[in-house]
Coordinates of C-alpha atoms in Angstrom, one line a residue:
M1 CA 133.6 106.9 53.3
Y2 CA 132.6 103.3 52.6
R3 CA 131.5 102.3 49.0
C4 CA 130.7 98.6 49.2
A5 CA 128.0 98.9 46.6
E6 CA 130.7 99.9 44.1
C7 CA 133.1 97.1 44.9
T8 CA 133.5 94.2 42.6
L9 CA 136.4 92.5 44.4
H10 CA 134.6 91.1 47.5
G11 CA 137.8 90.0 49.2
C12 CA 135.9 90.1 52.5
K13 CA 134.0 87.0 51.4
I14 CA 137.2 84.9 50.9
H15 CA 139.3 86.2 53.8
D16 CA 141.6 88.1 51.5
L17 CA 141.7 91.8 52.3
T18 CA 144.3 92.4 49.5
K19 CA 141.4 92.0 47.2
T20 CA 139.4 94.9 48.5
M21 CA 139.0 98.7 47.9
K22 CA 141.3 101.1 49.7
D23 CA 138.5 102.3 52.0
C24 CA 137.1 98.8 52.7
P25 CA 135.2 98.7 56.0
S26 CA 136.8 95.4 56.8
K27 CA 140.1 97.3 57.3
N28 CA 138.6 99.4 60.0
E29 CA 140.0 97.4 62.9
D30 CA 138.4 99.5 65.6
I31 CA 134.9 99.1 64.3
Q32 CA 135.3 95.4 63.5
R33 CA 136.8 94.8 67.0
K34 CA 133.8 96.5 68.6
A35 CA 131.4 94.5 66.4
M36 CA 133.0 91.2 67.4
E37 CA 132.7 92.1 71.1
L38 CA 129.0 92.9 70.7
Y39 CA 128.5 89.4 69.2
K40 CA 129.5 88.0 72.6
D41 CA 126.3 89.5 74.1
E42 CA 124.0 86.5 74.8
E43 CA 121.1 87.6 72.6
N44 CA 123.3 89.0 69.8
H45 CA 125.1 85.6 69.7
K46 CA 121.8 83.7 69.7
I47 CA 120.4 85.8 66.8
A48 CA 123.6 85.6 64.7
Y49 CA 124.2 81.9 65.4
N50 CA 120.7 80.8 64.6
A51 CA 120.5 83.0 61.5
A52 CA 123.6 81.2 60.2
L53 CA 121.9 77.8 60.9
V54 CA 118.7 78.9 59.1
E55 CA 120.7 80.2 56.1
A56 CA 122.4 76.8 55.7
E57 CA 119.2 74.8 56.2
G58 CA 117.0 76.9 54.1
Y59 CA 119.3 78.2 51.3
G60 CA 117.4 78.1 48.0
R61 CA 114.8 75.8 49.6
L62 CA 112.7 77.7 52.1
T63 CA 110.6 80.8 51.6
R64 CA 111.1 83.8 53.8
M65 CA 108.0 82.9 55.8
E66 CA 109.4 79.4 56.4
E67 CA 112.8 80.8 57.4
I68 CA 111.2 83.1 59.9
L69 CA 109.3 80.2 61.4
L70 CA 112.5 78.1 61.6
F71 CA 114.5 81.0 63.0
M72 CA 112.0 81.8 65.8
D73 CA 111.8 78.1 66.7
K74 CA 115.6 77.7 66.9
A75 CA 115.9 81.0 68.9
G76 CA 113.2 79.9 71.4
Y77 CA 111.0 82.9 70.7
K78 CA 107.3 82.1 71.6
K79 CA 105.5 85.4 72.0
I80 CA 105.4 87.1 68.6
G81 CA 104.4 90.6 67.7
L82 CA 102.7 91.0 64.3
I83 CA 102.8 94.6 63.2
F84 CA 100.9 95.2 60.0
C85 CA 99.2 97.8 57.7
L86 CA 95.5 97.8 57.2
G87 CA 96.1 97.5 53.5
L88 CA 97.5 94.0 54.1
F89 CA 94.8 92.9 56.6
N90 CA 94.0 89.8 54.6
E91 CA 97.7 88.8 54.5
A92 CA 98.0 89.5 58.2
K93 CA 95.1 87.1 58.9
V94 CA 96.9 84.4 57.0
V95 CA 100.2 85.1 58.8
D96 CA 98.5 85.1 62.1
K97 CA 96.9 81.7 61.3
I98 CA 100.3 80.3 60.2
L99 CA 102.1 81.5 63.3
T100 CA 99.3 80.1 65.6
H101 CA 99.3 76.8 63.8
N102 CA 103.1 76.5 64.4
G103 CA 102.7 77.0 68.1
F104 CA 103.5 80.7 68.5
E105 CA 101.5 83.1 70.6
V106 CA 100.6 86.1 68.4
I107 CA 100.1 89.7 69.5
S108 CA 99.0 91.8 66.6
A109 CA 98.6 95.6 66.1
I110 CA 97.2 97.3 63.1
C111 CA 98.6 100.6 61.8
K112 CA 95.4 102.6 62.5
N113 CA 95.5 101.9 66.2
G114 CA 94.6 104.9 68.3
D115 CA 92.1 106.3 65.8
V116 CA 94.2 109.6 65.4
P117 CA 93.3 112.0 62.6
K118 CA 96.1 113.2 60.3
S119 CA 95.3 116.7 61.3
Y120 CA 97.0 115.9 64.6
M121 CA 100.3 116.0 62.7
G122 CA 99.3 119.2 60.9
V123 CA 98.4 117.5 57.7
K124 CA 96.0 119.5 55.6
D125 CA 93.0 118.2 53.6
E126 CA 94.7 118.6 50.3
D127 CA 97.6 116.5 51.4
T128 CA 95.6 113.4 52.2
V129 CA 94.5 110.5 49.9
S130 CA 90.8 111.1 50.8
G131 CA 90.9 114.9 50.7
C132 CA 90.0 115.1 54.4
A133 CA 92.5 115.7 57.2
K134 CA 90.2 113.7 59.5
E135 CA 91.6 110.6 57.7
T136 CA 93.1 108.3 60.3
M137 CA 96.9 108.4 60.4
C138 CA 99.1 105.4 60.8
N139 CA 100.5 105.1 64.3
P140 CA 103.7 103.1 64.1
I141 CA 105.0 104.5 67.4
G142 CA 101.8 103.2 69.0
Q143 CA 102.3 99.8 67.4
A144 CA 105.8 99.7 68.9
L145 CA 104.7 100.8 72.3
L146 CA 101.9 98.2 72.3
M147 CA 104.4 95.4 71.5
N148 CA 106.7 96.7 74.2
E149 CA 103.8 96.8 76.7
Q150 CA 102.9 93.2 75.8
K151 CA 106.6 92.1 76.2
T152 CA 106.9 90.2 72.9
D153 CA 109.9 88.0 72.4
F154 CA 110.2 88.9 68.7
N155 CA 108.4 91.0 66.2
I156 CA 107.4 90.7 62.5
L157 CA 106.7 93.7 60.3
L158 CA 104.2 93.3 57.4
G159 CA 103.6 96.0 54.8
L160 CA 104.3 99.2 56.6
C161 CA 104.7 102.5 54.7
V162 CA 108.0 104.2 54.1
G163 CA 108.8 106.2 57.2
H164 CA 106.3 104.4 59.4
D165 CA 108.6 101.4 59.3
S166 CA 111.4 103.7 60.4
L167 CA 109.5 104.9 63.4
V168 CA 108.3 101.4 64.6
L169 CA 111.9 100.1 64.3
K170 CA 113.1 103.1 66.3
Y171 CA 110.8 102.4 69.2
L172 CA 110.6 98.6 69.4
E173 CA 112.5 97.2 72.3
R174 CA 112.8 93.6 71.0
P175 CA 114.4 92.0 67.9
T176 CA 112.4 92.4 64.8
T177 CA 112.4 91.1 61.2
I178 CA 110.5 92.2 58.1
L179 CA 108.3 89.7 56.2
A180 CA 107.3 92.1 53.5
V181 CA 107.3 95.9 52.8
K182 CA 104.6 98.0 51.1
D183 CA 104.8 98.8 47.4
R184 CA 101.3 99.6 46.1
V185 CA 102.4 99.7 42.5
T186 CA 104.3 96.4 42.3
G187 CA 102.1 94.1 44.5
H188 CA 104.6 94.7 47.4
N189 CA 107.6 93.7 45.3
P190 CA 109.9 96.7 45.5
L191 CA 112.7 95.0 43.7
A192 CA 110.7 94.8 40.5
P193 CA 111.7 98.4 39.4
I194 CA 115.3 97.7 40.5
Y195 CA 115.5 94.7 38.2
T196 CA 114.2 96.8 35.3
A197 CA 116.1 100.0 36.2
D198 CA 118.1 99.7 32.9
G199 CA 114.9 99.3 30.9
Y200 CA 111.3 100.1 31.6
Y201 CA 112.0 102.1 34.8
K202 CA 115.1 103.9 33.7
K203 CA 113.4 107.2 32.9
K204 CA 111.6 107.1 36.3
L205 CA 114.5 106.2 38.5
F206 CA 117.2 108.3 36.6
K207 CA 115.4 111.5 35.9

């Protein structure tokens, strides 16, 4: 069992495995050897290499949106899939405009594509926000299949619900990054309660 979140030594960062926990994953030579072999794959290498360049160039200077633009440019990605939630439609319009302005071809798919009622999944009236099972369900698998059909080079997720993001990532065939995730309470800043977990949110998170 690996417990990196409990480790305070971080010997892996300084190439000193004597300063690690007994069950440090860095000591799993078989897994690490397999990982290093996978980095030799052409696309894996391209992604990891350019991610390192973007980190160095943008560290503490570029926003995530700017880093995504820089990364896609360096990696040579041109046809970009924008997968977003209806709740962030205005934000999606801005992102679409930014991507287009910077020379990318944008293919976008909204969560409600397909016009499928939640009753299709067996959801009852009382288990919906509106109180009606005819409420349109999010269709992340559809979003993924649409991007695969359009043969995007790279995809960006914007504001998908918990679980829906899992499904879209499961079925997407091309590399994908996340610009923002949904948090209706914090203005889509899910780390806010983490930063206040010892204070205001303690009773909610540690019931």
